């Protein structure tokens, strides 16, 4: 039997990745548009966990289906871990993802420390009587320039995965979905669903 879940996000890149990772496990992922919902999430300045809970709770006003919300961000060590929980807002302030990445590259000019990590916290809601949280991370570096800017989404074109020698935007979707912060958080979600008998694969 299929397990159905609502993904509390307006980000089409996230929807595609979450669907691709969960589909082989018999999980049907609905986006907000499938429910005819248009929600502008008001995130706080706190943690990924707090923001993921805000999104899940907002969507729970409209459905009793299981909900999965993703809050994620890029932390750059030499920039005091900015943009972090403000990653999405920073992009909007800059005007586009390309402009935000150009600004980051200029802020990092001359910096030897290019260390960065992507973090993703998923909040699973309407499954138990409390929200459940699952976090995944991937460490990498900020590339010297924008690579393959038309591929991937968000900050993918500057996030270099050292062991692959490529940015997220240069990896195939399958490769990114094996190692990304989101895939790592989703692996934990899948384990939870499996050990609780909610999915079989
Ligand atoms: P929702 O709140 O509707 O889910 P959002 O894009 O605003 O959409 P977040 O608040 O979680 O999502 O912000 C995360 C930011 O980090 C956003 O700008 C993304 O583009 C970026 N980001 C997250 N995961 C990423 C990934 O895998 N690759 C590139 N950028 C990513």
Short mmCIF file of N, CA, C and O and ligand atoms in Angstrom, two decimals, residues 8-12 14 17 32 39 41 43 48 51 55 69-74 84-92 97 118-120 152-157 159 168 176 180-182, ligand 1:
data_model
loop_
_atom_site.label_atom_id
_atom_site.label_comp_id
_atom_site.label_asym_id
_atom_site.label_seq_id
_atom_site.Cartn_x
_atom_site.Cartn_y
_atom_site.Cartn_z
N UNK A 8 5.33 20.37 2.89
CA UNK A 8 5.02 21.77 3.21
C UNK A 8 6.13 22.68 2.69
O UNK A 8 6.97 23.15 3.46
N UNK A 9 6.15 22.89 1.38
CA UNK A 9 7.17 23.79 0.82
C UNK A 9 6.65 24.46 -0.44
O UNK A 9 5.81 23.90 -1.15
N UNK A 10 7.17 25.64 -0.72
CA UNK A 10 6.89 26.32 -1.99
C UNK A 10 8.05 26.18 -2.95
O UNK A 10 8.02 26.73 -4.04
N UNK A 11 9.09 25.48 -2.52
CA UNK A 11 10.31 25.38 -3.33
C UNK A 11 10.22 24.15 -4.25
O UNK A 11 10.23 23.00 -3.79
N UNK A 12 10.15 24.40 -5.56
CA UNK A 12 9.95 23.31 -6.52
C UNK A 12 11.15 22.35 -6.55
O UNK A 12 11.01 21.16 -6.81
N UNK A 14 12.96 21.47 -3.98
CA UNK A 14 12.79 20.53 -2.87
C UNK A 14 11.76 19.46 -3.22
O UNK A 14 11.96 18.28 -2.95
N UNK A 17 13.25 16.80 -5.47
CA UNK A 17 14.20 15.92 -4.79
C UNK A 17 13.51 14.98 -3.81
O UNK A 17 13.80 13.78 -3.77
N UNK A 32 2.03 21.55 -2.17
CA UNK A 32 0.95 22.44 -1.71
C UNK A 32 -0.02 22.76 -2.84
O UNK A 32 -1.22 22.90 -2.63
N UNK A 39 0.55 29.25 0.47
CA UNK A 39 0.87 29.74 1.82
C UNK A 39 2.22 30.45 1.79
O UNK A 39 3.20 29.92 1.26
N UNK A 41 4.99 31.24 4.05
CA UNK A 41 5.44 30.90 5.40
C UNK A 41 6.20 32.07 6.03
O UNK A 41 7.06 32.68 5.38
N UNK A 43 8.88 32.69 8.48
CA UNK A 43 9.89 31.99 9.27
C UNK A 43 10.46 32.91 10.34
O UNK A 43 10.45 34.13 10.21
N UNK A 48 16.64 25.83 12.37
CA UNK A 48 16.01 25.10 11.27
C UNK A 48 14.81 24.32 11.81
O UNK A 48 13.75 24.26 11.17
N UNK A 51 11.84 26.55 12.38
CA UNK A 51 11.22 26.96 11.11
C UNK A 51 10.50 25.81 10.42
O UNK A 51 9.44 26.00 9.82
N UNK A 55 6.37 25.69 9.45
CA UNK A 55 5.78 25.33 8.15
C UNK A 55 4.81 24.15 8.30
O UNK A 55 3.71 24.17 7.75
N UNK A 69 7.88 18.88 6.48
CA UNK A 69 8.34 20.23 6.17
C UNK A 69 9.87 20.23 6.21
O UNK A 69 10.47 19.54 7.04
N UNK A 70 10.47 20.98 5.30
CA UNK A 70 11.94 21.02 5.17
C UNK A 70 12.41 22.44 5.42
O UNK A 70 11.96 23.38 4.75
N UNK A 71 13.28 22.62 6.39
CA UNK A 71 13.96 23.90 6.50
C UNK A 71 15.44 23.63 6.35
O UNK A 71 16.00 22.75 7.00
N UNK A 72 16.06 24.38 5.46
CA UNK A 72 17.46 24.08 5.16
C UNK A 72 18.24 25.37 4.94
O UNK A 72 17.66 26.45 4.84
N UNK A 73 19.55 25.25 4.86
CA UNK A 73 20.36 26.44 4.65
C UNK A 73 21.82 26.10 4.43
O UNK A 73 22.26 24.97 4.68
N UNK A 74 22.52 27.10 3.95
CA UNK A 74 23.95 26.97 3.65
C UNK A 74 24.73 27.77 4.69
O UNK A 74 24.49 28.98 4.85
N UNK A 84 23.00 30.73 6.49
CA UNK A 84 22.34 29.88 7.50
C UNK A 84 20.82 29.84 7.39
O UNK A 84 20.28 29.66 6.30
N UNK A 85 20.14 30.05 8.52
CA UNK A 85 18.66 29.99 8.49
C UNK A 85 18.05 31.09 7.64
O UNK A 85 16.87 31.05 7.30
N UNK A 86 18.88 32.07 7.26
CA UNK A 86 18.37 33.16 6.41
C UNK A 86 18.65 32.91 4.93
O UNK A 86 18.49 33.83 4.11
N UNK A 87 19.06 31.70 4.57
CA UNK A 87 19.49 31.43 3.18
C UNK A 87 18.45 31.83 2.14
O UNK A 87 18.79 32.39 1.09
N UNK A 88 17.19 31.53 2.44
CA UNK A 88 16.15 31.84 1.46
C UNK A 88 15.91 33.36 1.40
O UNK A 88 15.83 33.96 0.32
N UNK A 89 15.85 33.96 2.58
CA UNK A 89 15.61 35.42 2.64
C UNK A 89 16.77 36.18 2.00
O UNK A 89 16.59 37.19 1.33
N UNK A 90 17.99 35.68 2.19
CA UNK A 90 19.18 36.33 1.62
C UNK A 90 19.08 36.36 0.08
O UNK A 90 19.38 37.37 -0.57
N UNK A 91 18.61 35.25 -0.46
CA UNK A 91 18.45 35.17 -1.92
C UNK A 91 17.43 36.21 -2.41
O UNK A 91 17.63 36.87 -3.41
N UNK A 92 16.35 36.32 -1.66
CA UNK A 92 15.31 37.29 -2.04
C UNK A 92 15.86 38.71 -1.94
O UNK A 92 15.63 39.54 -2.83
N UNK A 97 19.05 33.86 -7.11
CA UNK A 97 20.08 32.98 -6.56
C UNK A 97 21.46 33.32 -7.16
O UNK A 97 22.47 33.31 -6.46
N UNK A 118 25.80 22.32 4.09
CA UNK A 118 24.36 22.41 3.92
C UNK A 118 23.71 21.62 5.05
O UNK A 118 24.16 20.50 5.37
N UNK A 119 22.68 22.18 5.62
CA UNK A 119 21.94 21.50 6.69
C UNK A 119 20.46 21.44 6.29
O UNK A 119 19.94 22.39 5.70
N UNK A 120 19.84 20.32 6.62
CA UNK A 120 18.40 20.19 6.35
C UNK A 120 17.73 19.55 7.56
O UNK A 120 18.15 18.48 8.00
N UNK A 152 20.29 22.49 -11.25
CA UNK A 152 20.03 22.43 -9.81
C UNK A 152 19.20 23.62 -9.37
O UNK A 152 18.53 24.26 -10.17
N UNK A 153 19.27 23.97 -8.09
CA UNK A 153 18.52 25.13 -7.62
C UNK A 153 19.30 25.80 -6.50
O UNK A 153 20.31 25.27 -6.02
N UNK A 154 18.83 26.95 -6.08
CA UNK A 154 19.43 27.64 -4.94
C UNK A 154 20.94 27.83 -5.09
O UNK A 154 21.43 28.34 -6.10
N UNK A 155 21.66 27.39 -4.07
CA UNK A 155 23.11 27.60 -4.02
C UNK A 155 23.89 26.42 -4.63
O UNK A 155 25.12 26.35 -4.48
N UNK A 156 23.20 25.51 -5.30
CA UNK A 156 23.88 24.33 -5.88
C UNK A 156 25.11 24.69 -6.72
O UNK A 156 26.13 23.99 -6.62
N UNK A 157 25.07 25.76 -7.55
CA UNK A 157 26.21 26.02 -8.45
C UNK A 157 27.50 26.49 -7.77
O UNK A 157 28.53 26.58 -8.43
N UNK A 159 28.31 25.11 -4.51
CA UNK A 159 28.62 24.17 -3.42
C UNK A 159 29.41 22.98 -3.96
O UNK A 159 28.88 22.13 -4.67
N UNK A 168 27.24 20.69 -6.60
CA UNK A 168 25.92 20.03 -6.62
C UNK A 168 25.26 20.18 -7.99
O UNK A 168 24.59 19.27 -8.46
N UNK A 176 23.31 13.59 -6.56
CA UNK A 176 23.03 14.53 -5.46
C UNK A 176 22.09 13.88 -4.43
O UNK A 176 22.29 14.01 -3.22
N UNK A 180 23.12 14.22 -0.46
CA UNK A 180 22.81 15.58 0.01
C UNK A 180 22.30 15.60 1.46
O UNK A 180 21.87 14.57 2.01
N UNK A 181 22.33 16.78 2.06
CA UNK A 181 21.76 17.02 3.38
C UNK A 181 20.31 16.57 3.43
O UNK A 181 19.86 15.94 4.37
N UNK A 182 19.57 16.85 2.35
CA UNK A 182 18.15 16.49 2.29
C UNK A 182 17.99 14.97 2.24
O UNK A 182 17.17 14.39 2.94
P1 LIG B 1 10.05 26.76 1.72
O1 LIG B 1 10.27 27.57 2.97
O2 LIG B 1 8.75 27.02 1.08
O3 LIG B 1 10.31 25.30 1.96
P2 LIG B 1 12.50 27.99 0.83
O4 LIG B 1 13.25 27.93 -0.46
O5 LIG B 1 12.20 29.37 1.38
O6 LIG B 1 11.15 27.20 0.61
P3 LIG B 1 14.07 27.43 3.19
O7 LIG B 1 13.42 28.49 4.01
O8 LIG B 1 14.33 26.11 3.83
O9 LIG B 1 13.24 27.10 1.89
O10 LIG B 1 15.42 28.04 2.65
C1 LIG B 1 16.47 27.23 2.21
C2 LIG B 1 17.38 28.04 1.31
O11 LIG B 1 18.57 27.29 1.09
C3 LIG B 1 16.75 28.29 -0.04
O12 LIG B 1 17.17 29.51 -0.53
C4 LIG B 1 17.28 27.16 -0.90
O13 LIG B 1 17.37 27.52 -2.24
C5 LIG B 1 18.63 26.90 -0.25
N1 LIG B 1 18.86 25.46 -0.31
C6 LIG B 1 18.36 24.51 0.51
N2 LIG B 1 18.69 23.28 0.08
C7 LIG B 1 19.40 23.46 -1.04
C8 LIG B 1 19.98 22.59 -1.96
O14 LIG B 1 19.86 21.28 -1.86
N3 LIG B 1 20.65 23.13 -2.98
C9 LIG B 1 20.76 24.46 -3.12
N4 LIG B 1 20.21 25.35 -2.33
C10 LIG B 1 19.53 24.86 -1.28
#
